[in-house]
Amino acid sequence: MSEEIKECCHTNHNATQTKSGEIYTCPMHPEVQERKAGSCPKCGMALEKEFQAIVTNAKEYTCPMHPEIIENEPGSCPKCGMALEAVVAEATQDTSELEYMSKRFWVSVALSLPVFLVAMISDLLPQYVPDSISMLSIQWFEFILATPVVLWAGWPFFVRGYSSIKTWNLNMFTLIAIGVGAAYIYSIFALFAPNIFPPLMQTADGLIHVYFEAAAVIITLVLLGQVLELRARSKTNTAIETLLNLAPKLAHRIGKDGEEEDVSLELIHEGDTLRIKPGEKIPVDGVVVEGQSNVDESMITGEPILISKIKEDKLIGATLNKNGMLIMQAKKVGNDTMLAQIVQMVSQAQRSRAPIQKLADTVSSYFVPAVIVAAAIAFGSWYIFGPEPRLAYAIVSAVAVLIIACPCALGLATPISIMVGTGRAALMGILIKDAKTLERMEKVDTLVVDKTGTLTEGKPKVTSLVIAQGFDEEEIIQYAASLEKASEHPLAEAVIAYAASKNISLEKVENFLATTGKGISAEIKNKKILIGSEEFLNSMGITTSEITAKANILRDSGKGVIFMAIDSVYCAILAIEDPIKSTSSEAVKLLQAENIKVVMLSGDNPLTANAVAKKLGIDEVYANVLPDEKAKIIQKLQAEGAVVAMAGDGINDAPALASADVGIAMGTGTDVAIESAGVTLIKGDLLGILKVLKLSRATMKNIRQNLFFAFIYNSAGVPVAAGILYPFFGILLSPVIAAAAMSFSSVSVIVNALRLKNIKI
């Protein structure tokens, strides 16, 4: 997120939501928002300053099948004609399109049902038609009821069909408009000008058979399909809706005078002090400044384990405070909170396109023109070679081909599964950046994991010191902690915390210099201090051979060892232990059971690295790895034919995460690592990788099922509709049956995708 408020004047211009800050607005026209003081462009009144937590500009809408389409208002996709959806879903869904289609559907049902019944009785059971009712009267009855269905209820389809032809983005509505239009116009001519048709097509009464019932029922069935599809599609966004509904509406803000007031979440600013009572949700991200409690973070992490929170611990907005009173300071508000970032990331992932979508796109680009050609061939074949009445048979078969071959199911096959899959992942505390990542994960056969913070807790502690004769322990700790205070190394905090535990104050550091991956040096009280690996000290001409044996004993037990020298003389080693995460061993075994080779990277000495790997059952280890070497190891494995996922949490992991086929960041790690990765595990637990793997496999299997159903359906439906079975079995597919089949094919694809919400992971 940008750290500055983007300049905005009026609403209704295309921009994203922005961060909190000073806003000037007009008392009479609050929709006018300016970054600077001035006068209202509408009424001329002086603008007044206010603080606004989130500046929400015009919403954006996109198409689930064509995410590259972005519009400023709801409507239809110019490529496929589908209803556009909000780019970022809201807690309360926009159901206007569903209501719009439902209204037309129910009117169509009321008018089409009597048309259909009358047509069926007159065609199949003419003996039940009273003698007083002529066939011409029946045709006029059908015309009167079918016309509002076609011209009013079906009008959106004709508009979209015309638009598709005008822009040459042929789609399902092209076929519906041509098919229904052909049947209706043919029937109009048959009713009003029967004499223009050949005598062989006329009945004894001089009438021509009409297809008003087919046109009306097709529109009704297509509307039914649209209603069912819109309802099913709305269920694919339940993940985002669930996330959005997690945030509380109000917060208890404590003012500088100690007075407490309930304020809307939008009015909370960074630095505000808030009270969270037992049983209430935490309003925004921040830190505990007073109190102690247990917090349920399952809505974010997916794990139902209560987390103890005390002073200085981090709090995540929307999580649940269980049993204690907490006073917190807000650190991230508005769109900077973890919940907002999750919603944004899930929305982006759901709009992204998987590589497998290219297959459907390629087929769809040729499919509609091919169907129109197939309909023309069917029409010509029946008109030239078919039995009498040839024209009627030709129109029926051509309309059936056009209607049954609508490619909506083909276009929905991939994006619907991606939407459901990424939404399901978010509810488990797993953020997947895009569809490409989800598809690649299925093919991963090698997982490279960084040791510190990924396999281990990432909270190292100094467990012991070995001090050379003639040096003072307190002085050693003071110098080491003072030097590490200026360092960003993961082990620095352990040394600083060790000094704090012994109430040792820190000294001023001068001429600080860090050698990446090796060590640091500086001057304290005119003494030159070196801290780092044994190789680092040796490269400076400092002998450490006298202590190597003791260091190796510590390494064999899985502890890291830091060497220290003062004025070019070895003075001490610090033994540091980073506990292995409780779930790491189980995760490694389960991943290996899924035929995933696990490789460990570590900057530690080989003895320490191998000791940790042995405890976890990891066979392949790269030790003494410098930050810039991690990406090279990834590339080496890829060159050997492996599909590599990399899991890490630090700044130095970012290049490797970017180089891997799939980068997996621990949510407990740095922003740089998370930004470089395709997957973020909010809880920072390796078991999440197993869930991602299973979800990827299930999603890709689901997509292939959808594509198979869509391809088979269209491949079999078109020739049957064209009349290929007629010479052998006398079967000619009715356009009405074709419309029903077409409508339910799209719904079946969506229903199949929704199964991903219930799979066991």
Short mmCIF file of C-alpha atoms in Angstrom, two decimals, residues 40-478:
data_model
loop_
_atom_site.label_atom_id
_atom_site.label_comp_id
_atom_site.label_asym_id
_atom_site.label_seq_id
_atom_site.Cartn_x
_atom_site.Cartn_y
_atom_site.Cartn_z
CA CYS A 40 -15.80 24.01 -2.95
CA PRO A 41 -15.91 23.77 -6.76
CA LYS A 42 -19.69 23.26 -6.54
CA CYS A 43 -20.90 26.00 -4.18
CA GLY A 44 -17.81 28.07 -3.44
CA MET A 45 -17.93 27.54 0.35
CA ALA A 46 -14.66 27.22 2.24
CA LEU A 47 -13.60 23.63 2.72
CA GLU A 48 -13.27 22.31 6.27
CA LYS A 49 -10.56 19.98 7.50
CA GLU A 50 -11.39 16.53 8.72
CA PHE A 51 -9.66 13.21 9.15
CA GLN A 52 -10.95 10.38 7.06
CA ALA A 53 -9.67 6.87 7.62
CA ILE A 54 -10.39 5.55 4.18
CA VAL A 55 -10.99 7.56 1.03
CA THR A 56 -13.20 5.37 -1.07
CA ASN A 57 -13.37 6.41 -4.70
CA ALA A 58 -15.42 4.94 -7.50
CA LYS A 59 -15.78 1.18 -7.33
CA GLU A 60 -14.39 -0.92 -10.11
CA TYR A 61 -16.09 -3.86 -11.76
CA THR A 62 -14.59 -6.75 -13.66
CA CYS A 63 -15.62 -9.90 -15.51
CA PRO A 64 -14.91 -13.31 -13.93
CA MET A 65 -14.08 -14.71 -17.38
CA HIS A 66 -12.09 -11.69 -18.61
CA PRO A 67 -10.35 -10.05 -15.59
CA GLU A 68 -8.55 -7.63 -17.90
CA ILE A 69 -11.92 -5.86 -18.33
CA ILE A 70 -12.19 -3.08 -15.71
CA GLU A 71 -15.18 -0.72 -15.68
CA ASN A 72 -16.23 2.10 -13.34
CA GLU A 73 -19.84 0.97 -13.09
CA PRO A 74 -21.78 -2.31 -13.19
CA GLY A 75 -22.88 -3.65 -16.54
CA SER A 76 -22.01 -6.37 -19.02
CA CYS A 77 -18.62 -7.59 -20.18
CA PRO A 78 -17.97 -6.29 -23.71
CA LYS A 79 -16.28 -9.58 -24.59
CA CYS A 80 -18.58 -12.29 -23.24
CA GLY A 81 -21.65 -10.37 -22.08
CA MET A 82 -21.56 -11.71 -18.52
CA ALA A 83 -22.55 -9.43 -15.64
CA LEU A 84 -19.58 -7.56 -14.18
CA GLU A 85 -18.72 -8.05 -10.51
CA ALA A 86 -17.06 -5.71 -8.01
CA VAL A 87 -13.26 -5.94 -8.14
CA VAL A 88 -13.17 -6.10 -4.33
CA ALA A 89 -16.22 -7.82 -2.91
CA GLU A 90 -18.19 -6.12 -0.17
CA ALA A 91 -19.65 -7.54 3.00
CA THR A 92 -23.09 -6.94 1.50
CA GLN A 93 -23.31 -8.25 -2.03
CA ASP A 94 -24.74 -6.30 -4.92
CA THR A 95 -27.70 -8.42 -6.03
CA SER A 96 -29.09 -5.97 -8.60
CA GLU A 97 -28.18 -8.19 -11.58
CA LEU A 98 -29.74 -11.24 -9.93
CA GLU A 99 -32.93 -9.30 -9.11
CA TYR A 100 -32.99 -7.89 -12.65
CA MET A 101 -32.76 -11.34 -14.25
CA SER A 102 -35.13 -12.94 -11.71
CA LYS A 103 -37.87 -10.42 -12.47
CA ARG A 104 -37.63 -11.11 -16.19
CA PHE A 105 -37.48 -14.86 -15.56
CA TRP A 106 -40.70 -15.01 -13.53
CA VAL A 107 -42.59 -12.88 -16.04
CA SER A 108 -41.29 -15.21 -18.77
CA VAL A 109 -42.45 -18.29 -16.86
CA ALA A 110 -45.94 -16.84 -16.44
CA LEU A 111 -46.24 -16.11 -20.17
CA SER A 112 -44.26 -19.02 -21.64
CA LEU A 113 -45.94 -21.83 -19.74
CA PRO A 114 -49.39 -21.38 -21.34
CA VAL A 115 -47.74 -20.88 -24.76
CA PHE A 116 -45.79 -24.10 -24.35
CA LEU A 117 -48.82 -26.11 -23.13
CA VAL A 118 -51.08 -24.85 -25.92
CA ALA A 119 -48.42 -25.57 -28.56
CA MET A 120 -47.80 -29.09 -27.24
CA ILE A 121 -51.50 -29.93 -27.07
CA SER A 122 -52.23 -28.58 -30.55
CA ASP A 123 -49.23 -30.41 -32.06
CA LEU A 124 -49.30 -33.70 -30.18
CA LEU A 125 -52.91 -34.02 -28.96
CA PRO A 126 -55.06 -32.12 -31.52
CA GLN A 127 -58.10 -34.22 -30.59
CA TYR A 128 -58.29 -32.35 -27.28
CA VAL A 129 -58.51 -28.94 -28.98
CA PRO A 130 -62.17 -27.74 -29.11
CA ASP A 131 -63.61 -27.42 -32.63
CA SER A 132 -64.53 -23.81 -31.92
CA ILE A 133 -60.82 -22.87 -31.59
CA SER A 134 -59.04 -22.58 -34.92
CA MET A 135 -55.32 -23.14 -35.47
CA LEU A 136 -55.01 -19.50 -36.53
CA SER A 137 -56.43 -18.43 -33.16
CA ILE A 138 -53.89 -20.64 -31.41
CA GLN A 139 -51.04 -19.05 -33.39
CA TRP A 140 -52.29 -15.56 -32.51
CA PHE A 141 -52.51 -16.61 -28.84
CA GLU A 142 -48.91 -17.83 -28.96
CA PHE A 143 -47.79 -14.64 -30.72
CA ILE A 144 -49.46 -12.35 -28.15
CA LEU A 145 -47.92 -14.13 -25.13
CA ALA A 146 -44.53 -14.93 -26.66
CA THR A 147 -43.82 -11.41 -27.96
CA PRO A 148 -43.27 -9.74 -24.54
CA VAL A 149 -41.11 -12.71 -23.52
CA VAL A 150 -38.88 -12.33 -26.58
CA LEU A 151 -38.86 -8.56 -26.91
CA TRP A 152 -38.92 -7.55 -23.23
CA ALA A 153 -37.61 -10.42 -21.11
CA GLY A 154 -35.06 -11.40 -23.76
CA TRP A 155 -34.09 -7.85 -24.68
CA PRO A 156 -30.80 -7.90 -22.66
CA PHE A 157 -29.67 -10.91 -24.71
CA PHE A 158 -30.34 -9.11 -27.99
CA VAL A 159 -28.51 -6.01 -26.76
CA ARG A 160 -25.50 -8.08 -25.72
CA GLY A 161 -25.67 -10.09 -28.92
CA TYR A 162 -25.70 -6.91 -31.02
CA SER A 163 -22.79 -5.51 -29.00
CA SER A 164 -20.80 -8.70 -29.53
CA ILE A 165 -21.26 -8.50 -33.30
CA LYS A 166 -20.56 -4.78 -33.37
CA THR A 167 -17.25 -5.22 -31.50
CA TRP A 168 -16.57 -8.63 -33.09
CA ASN A 169 -16.28 -10.26 -29.65
CA LEU A 170 -18.57 -13.15 -30.55
CA ASN A 171 -19.90 -14.97 -27.48
CA MET A 172 -22.84 -16.98 -26.13
CA PHE A 173 -25.21 -14.03 -26.54
CA THR A 174 -24.34 -13.85 -30.23
CA LEU A 175 -25.66 -17.37 -30.65
CA ILE A 176 -28.75 -16.81 -28.46
CA ALA A 177 -29.67 -13.59 -30.28
CA ILE A 178 -29.27 -15.15 -33.73
CA GLY A 179 -31.06 -18.38 -32.77
CA VAL A 180 -34.05 -16.87 -30.97
CA GLY A 181 -34.24 -14.00 -33.45
CA ALA A 182 -34.35 -16.43 -36.37
CA ALA A 183 -37.12 -18.54 -34.80
CA TYR A 184 -39.20 -15.47 -33.84
CA ILE A 185 -38.83 -13.62 -37.17
CA TYR A 186 -39.58 -16.80 -39.13
CA SER A 187 -42.76 -17.24 -37.04
CA ILE A 188 -43.78 -13.60 -37.61
CA PHE A 189 -43.60 -14.08 -41.38
CA ALA A 190 -45.37 -17.42 -41.09
CA LEU A 191 -48.24 -15.80 -39.18
CA PHE A 192 -48.63 -12.57 -41.14
CA ALA A 193 -47.57 -13.68 -44.63
CA PRO A 194 -48.06 -17.46 -45.00
CA ASN A 195 -48.47 -17.11 -48.78
CA ILE A 196 -44.78 -16.31 -49.31
CA PHE A 197 -43.89 -19.87 -48.29
CA PRO A 198 -43.98 -22.85 -50.69
CA PRO A 199 -47.34 -24.68 -50.83
CA LEU A 200 -45.69 -27.85 -49.46
CA MET A 201 -45.07 -26.02 -46.17
CA GLN A 202 -48.71 -24.95 -45.81
CA THR A 203 -51.33 -26.91 -43.91
CA ALA A 204 -54.81 -27.66 -45.21
CA ASP A 205 -55.91 -24.37 -43.66
CA GLY A 206 -53.20 -22.48 -45.55
CA LEU A 207 -51.18 -21.90 -42.38
CA ILE A 208 -47.44 -22.29 -41.75
CA HIS A 209 -46.11 -23.95 -38.60
CA VAL A 210 -44.78 -21.32 -36.15
CA TYR A 211 -42.12 -21.52 -33.40
CA PHE A 212 -43.27 -18.84 -30.98
CA GLU A 213 -43.25 -21.40 -28.17
CA ALA A 214 -39.64 -22.34 -28.97
CA ALA A 215 -38.50 -18.68 -28.95
CA ALA A 216 -40.32 -17.97 -25.66
CA VAL A 217 -39.22 -21.14 -23.88
CA ILE A 218 -35.61 -20.69 -25.02
CA ILE A 219 -35.58 -17.18 -23.53
CA THR A 220 -37.14 -18.51 -20.32
CA LEU A 221 -34.60 -21.34 -20.01
CA VAL A 222 -31.68 -19.01 -20.74
CA LEU A 223 -33.00 -16.65 -18.05
CA LEU A 224 -33.27 -19.61 -15.68
CA GLY A 225 -29.67 -20.48 -16.46
CA GLN A 226 -28.61 -16.87 -15.81
CA VAL A 227 -30.46 -16.78 -12.47
CA LEU A 228 -28.98 -20.10 -11.32
CA GLU A 229 -25.53 -19.07 -12.52
CA LEU A 230 -25.68 -15.69 -10.73
CA ARG A 231 -26.77 -17.39 -7.52
CA ALA A 232 -24.01 -19.98 -7.79
CA ARG A 233 -21.41 -17.35 -8.68
CA SER A 234 -22.40 -15.35 -5.60
CA LYS A 235 -21.40 -18.35 -3.47
CA THR A 236 -17.87 -18.30 -4.86
CA ASN A 237 -17.26 -14.99 -3.06
CA THR A 238 -18.32 -16.21 0.37
CA ALA A 239 -14.66 -16.32 1.46
CA ILE A 240 -14.21 -12.58 0.94
CA GLU A 241 -17.61 -11.82 2.46
CA THR A 242 -16.68 -13.88 5.52
CA LEU A 243 -13.41 -12.00 5.88
CA LEU A 244 -15.06 -8.62 5.45
CA ASN A 245 -17.67 -9.42 8.08
CA LEU A 246 -14.98 -10.28 10.65
CA ALA A 247 -14.10 -6.66 11.44
CA PRO A 248 -16.07 -5.00 14.26
CA LYS A 249 -18.03 -1.84 13.49
CA LEU A 250 -16.98 0.17 16.56
CA ALA A 251 -13.96 0.53 18.84
CA HIS A 252 -13.47 1.93 22.36
CA ARG A 253 -11.00 4.79 21.93
CA ILE A 254 -9.29 6.30 24.99
CA GLY A 255 -8.62 10.00 24.61
CA LYS A 256 -5.67 11.96 26.02
CA ASP A 257 -7.89 13.03 28.92
CA GLY A 258 -8.59 9.39 29.75
CA GLU A 259 -12.19 9.58 28.58
CA GLU A 260 -13.42 6.63 26.57
CA GLU A 261 -15.69 6.92 23.54
CA ASP A 262 -17.11 4.49 20.98
CA VAL A 263 -16.03 5.46 17.48
CA SER A 264 -16.46 3.98 14.02
CA LEU A 265 -13.56 1.95 12.71
CA GLU A 266 -13.00 4.50 9.94
CA LEU A 267 -12.15 7.17 12.54
CA ILE A 268 -9.32 5.24 14.19
CA HIS A 269 -5.83 6.56 13.41
CA GLU A 270 -2.36 5.18 13.85
CA GLY A 271 -1.23 5.79 17.44
CA ASP A 272 -4.72 5.79 18.97
CA THR A 273 -5.15 3.97 22.28
CA LEU A 274 -8.00 1.45 22.32
CA ARG A 275 -9.62 -0.74 24.94
CA ILE A 276 -10.68 -4.29 24.07
CA LYS A 277 -13.02 -5.94 26.55
CA PRO A 278 -13.35 -9.73 27.00
CA GLY A 279 -15.38 -11.29 24.21
CA GLU A 280 -14.84 -8.38 21.81
CA LYS A 281 -13.04 -8.35 18.50
CA ILE A 282 -9.77 -6.47 18.15
CA PRO A 283 -10.56 -3.50 15.86
CA VAL A 284 -7.24 -2.89 14.06
CA ASP A 285 -3.64 -4.14 14.03
CA GLY A 286 -1.47 -2.95 16.90
CA VAL A 287 0.45 -3.87 20.05
CA VAL A 288 -0.56 -4.52 23.65
CA VAL A 289 0.41 -1.68 25.96
CA GLU A 290 -1.41 -2.95 29.05
CA GLY A 291 -3.19 -6.08 30.21
CA GLN A 292 -3.05 -9.80 29.56
CA SER A 293 -5.45 -12.11 27.70
CA ASN A 294 -5.82 -15.04 25.36
CA VAL A 295 -6.73 -14.25 21.76
CA ASP A 296 -8.44 -16.49 19.22
CA GLU A 297 -6.69 -15.84 15.87
CA SER A 298 -8.37 -18.72 14.02
CA MET A 299 -10.27 -16.39 11.68
CA ILE A 300 -6.91 -15.23 10.30
CA THR A 301 -4.62 -18.24 10.75
CA GLY A 302 -7.18 -21.02 10.42
CA GLU A 303 -5.91 -22.59 13.68
CA PRO A 304 -8.31 -22.76 16.68
CA ILE A 305 -5.52 -22.43 19.31
CA LEU A 306 -5.69 -19.53 21.78
CA ILE A 307 -2.61 -17.29 21.78
CA SER A 308 -1.47 -15.65 25.03
CA LYS A 309 -0.96 -11.90 24.69
CA ILE A 310 1.00 -9.69 27.09
CA LYS A 311 2.63 -6.25 26.85
CA GLU A 312 4.46 -5.56 23.56
CA ASP A 313 2.79 -8.54 21.80
CA LYS A 314 1.28 -7.89 18.40
CA LEU A 315 -2.48 -7.94 17.85
CA ILE A 316 -4.26 -8.62 14.58
CA GLY A 317 -7.45 -6.79 13.73
CA ALA A 318 -10.67 -8.87 13.62
CA THR A 319 -9.30 -11.56 15.96
CA LEU A 320 -11.24 -12.32 19.14
CA ASN A 321 -10.18 -11.30 22.65
CA LYS A 322 -11.34 -14.12 24.90
CA ASN A 323 -10.95 -13.60 28.63
CA GLY A 324 -8.94 -10.54 29.65
CA MET A 325 -8.97 -6.76 29.30
CA LEU A 326 -6.42 -5.34 26.87
CA ILE A 327 -5.26 -1.80 26.15
CA MET A 328 -3.66 -1.53 22.73
CA GLN A 329 -2.03 1.06 20.52
CA ALA A 330 -3.16 1.12 16.89
CA LYS A 331 -0.29 0.55 14.46
CA LYS A 332 -2.05 -0.20 11.18
CA VAL A 333 -5.48 1.08 10.22
CA GLY A 334 -7.76 1.17 7.18
CA ASN A 335 -6.27 -0.57 4.17
CA ASP A 336 -2.99 -1.25 5.96
CA THR A 337 -4.43 -3.83 8.35
CA MET A 338 -3.72 -7.49 7.77
CA LEU A 339 -7.42 -8.17 7.16
CA ALA A 340 -7.58 -5.49 4.44
CA GLN A 341 -4.40 -6.82 2.85
CA ILE A 342 -5.81 -10.34 2.87
CA VAL A 343 -9.05 -9.22 1.21
CA GLN A 344 -7.07 -7.30 -1.41
CA MET A 345 -4.76 -10.23 -2.11
CA VAL A 346 -7.63 -12.74 -2.36
CA SER A 347 -9.51 -10.41 -4.73
CA GLN A 348 -6.45 -10.09 -6.96
CA ALA A 349 -5.88 -13.84 -6.93
CA GLN A 350 -9.48 -14.53 -7.89
CA ARG A 351 -9.19 -12.17 -10.86
CA SER A 352 -5.90 -13.63 -12.09
CA ARG A 353 -5.68 -16.11 -14.94
CA ALA A 354 -4.15 -19.55 -14.75
CA PRO A 355 -1.97 -20.72 -17.69
CA ILE A 356 -4.44 -23.52 -18.35
CA GLN A 357 -7.01 -20.83 -19.16
CA LYS A 358 -5.15 -20.16 -22.41
CA LEU A 359 -6.46 -23.46 -23.77
CA ALA A 360 -10.08 -22.45 -23.12
CA ASP A 361 -9.42 -18.95 -24.48
CA THR A 362 -7.91 -20.32 -27.69
CA VAL A 363 -10.81 -22.70 -28.24
CA SER A 364 -13.40 -20.04 -27.41
CA SER A 365 -11.90 -17.55 -29.88
CA TYR A 366 -12.61 -19.95 -32.74
CA PHE A 367 -15.64 -21.65 -31.27
CA VAL A 368 -18.45 -19.15 -31.87
CA PRO A 369 -17.55 -18.51 -35.53
CA ALA A 370 -17.26 -22.27 -35.99
CA VAL A 371 -20.72 -22.77 -34.46
CA ILE A 372 -22.24 -20.16 -36.76
CA VAL A 373 -20.65 -21.96 -39.71
CA ALA A 374 -21.95 -25.31 -38.36
CA ALA A 375 -25.46 -23.83 -38.05
CA ALA A 376 -25.25 -22.54 -41.62
CA ILE A 377 -24.13 -25.97 -42.85
CA ALA A 378 -26.95 -27.65 -40.92
CA PHE A 379 -29.46 -25.20 -42.38
CA GLY A 380 -28.16 -25.76 -45.93
CA SER A 381 -28.03 -29.52 -45.59
CA TRP A 382 -31.59 -29.77 -44.32
CA TYR A 383 -32.87 -27.27 -46.87
CA ILE A 384 -31.24 -29.13 -49.77
CA PHE A 385 -31.39 -32.77 -48.71
CA GLY A 386 -33.99 -32.88 -45.93
CA PRO A 387 -37.61 -34.07 -46.12
CA GLU A 388 -40.50 -31.66 -46.43
CA PRO A 389 -41.11 -29.17 -44.99
CA ARG A 390 -37.40 -28.56 -45.62
CA LEU A 391 -37.31 -24.92 -44.56
CA ALA A 392 -38.91 -25.70 -41.21
CA TYR A 393 -36.49 -28.54 -40.53
CA ALA A 394 -33.58 -26.32 -41.60
CA ILE A 395 -34.58 -23.53 -39.21
CA VAL A 396 -35.17 -25.92 -36.29
CA SER A 397 -31.79 -27.64 -36.69
CA ALA A 398 -29.89 -24.38 -37.20
CA VAL A 399 -31.49 -22.77 -34.13
CA ALA A 400 -30.77 -25.91 -32.04
CA VAL A 401 -27.10 -25.81 -33.08
CA LEU A 402 -26.79 -22.13 -32.20
CA ILE A 403 -28.43 -22.53 -28.80
CA ILE A 404 -26.81 -25.74 -27.57
CA ALA A 405 -23.27 -24.65 -28.45
CA CYS A 406 -23.09 -21.54 -26.24
CA PRO A 407 -19.52 -21.56 -24.84
CA CYS A 408 -20.31 -20.11 -21.42
CA ALA A 409 -19.44 -23.35 -19.61
CA LEU A 410 -16.09 -23.44 -21.37
CA GLY A 411 -15.26 -19.90 -20.30
CA LEU A 412 -16.33 -20.47 -16.69
CA ALA A 413 -14.44 -23.76 -16.26
CA THR A 414 -11.19 -22.22 -15.01
CA PRO A 415 -12.02 -18.88 -13.29
CA ILE A 416 -14.81 -20.28 -11.12
CA SER A 417 -12.55 -23.01 -9.72
CA ILE A 418 -9.78 -20.47 -9.10
CA MET A 419 -12.19 -18.20 -7.22
CA VAL A 420 -13.38 -21.00 -4.96
CA GLY A 421 -9.90 -22.46 -4.44
CA THR A 422 -8.18 -19.20 -3.48
CA GLY A 423 -11.11 -18.24 -1.26
CA ARG A 424 -10.93 -21.60 0.53
CA ALA A 425 -7.19 -21.09 1.06
CA ALA A 426 -7.75 -17.64 2.60
CA LEU A 427 -10.11 -19.07 5.20
CA MET A 428 -7.32 -21.49 6.19
CA GLY A 429 -4.80 -18.70 6.70
CA ILE A 430 -3.12 -19.23 3.32
CA LEU A 431 -2.84 -16.35 0.85
CA ILE A 432 -2.24 -17.29 -2.79
CA LYS A 433 -1.10 -14.34 -4.90
CA ASP A 434 -2.39 -15.51 -8.28
CA ALA A 435 -3.81 -18.40 -10.27
CA LYS A 436 -0.43 -19.12 -11.88
CA THR A 437 1.00 -19.95 -8.44
CA LEU A 438 -1.90 -22.26 -7.66
CA GLU A 439 -1.35 -24.13 -10.93
CA ARG A 440 2.44 -24.36 -10.53
CA MET A 441 2.17 -25.72 -6.99
CA GLU A 442 0.60 -28.91 -8.28
CA LYS A 443 3.81 -29.75 -10.18
CA VAL A 444 6.27 -29.03 -7.35
CA ASP A 445 8.49 -32.01 -6.49
CA THR A 446 11.19 -30.26 -4.42
CA LEU A 447 10.77 -28.00 -1.40
CA VAL A 448 13.72 -25.88 -0.31
CA VAL A 449 13.36 -24.50 3.22
CA ASP A 450 15.41 -21.92 5.04
CA LYS A 451 16.24 -23.08 8.54
CA THR A 452 15.92 -19.99 10.72
CA GLY A 453 12.33 -18.82 11.12
CA THR A 454 10.96 -21.48 8.80
CA LEU A 455 11.91 -24.82 10.32
CA THR A 456 12.76 -23.15 13.62
CA GLU A 457 10.86 -20.66 15.76
CA GLY A 458 12.98 -17.77 14.58
CA LYS A 459 13.38 -16.73 18.24
CA PRO A 460 16.96 -17.70 19.03
CA LYS A 461 18.33 -17.51 22.58
CA VAL A 462 21.86 -17.37 23.93
CA THR A 463 22.27 -20.55 25.96
CA SER A 464 25.93 -20.36 27.00
CA LEU A 465 29.23 -18.48 26.68
CA VAL A 466 32.74 -19.86 26.43
CA ILE A 467 35.13 -17.06 27.40
CA ALA A 468 38.88 -17.10 26.84
CA GLN A 469 41.14 -16.64 29.83
CA GLY A 470 41.82 -13.04 30.74
CA PHE A 471 38.53 -11.55 29.52
CA ASP A 472 35.63 -10.28 31.63
CA GLU A 473 32.22 -11.88 31.02
CA GLU A 474 30.19 -8.69 31.59
CA GLU A 475 32.44 -6.72 29.25
CA ILE A 476 32.15 -9.42 26.57
CA ILE A 477 28.34 -9.36 26.77
CA GLN A 478 28.26 -5.56 26.75
#
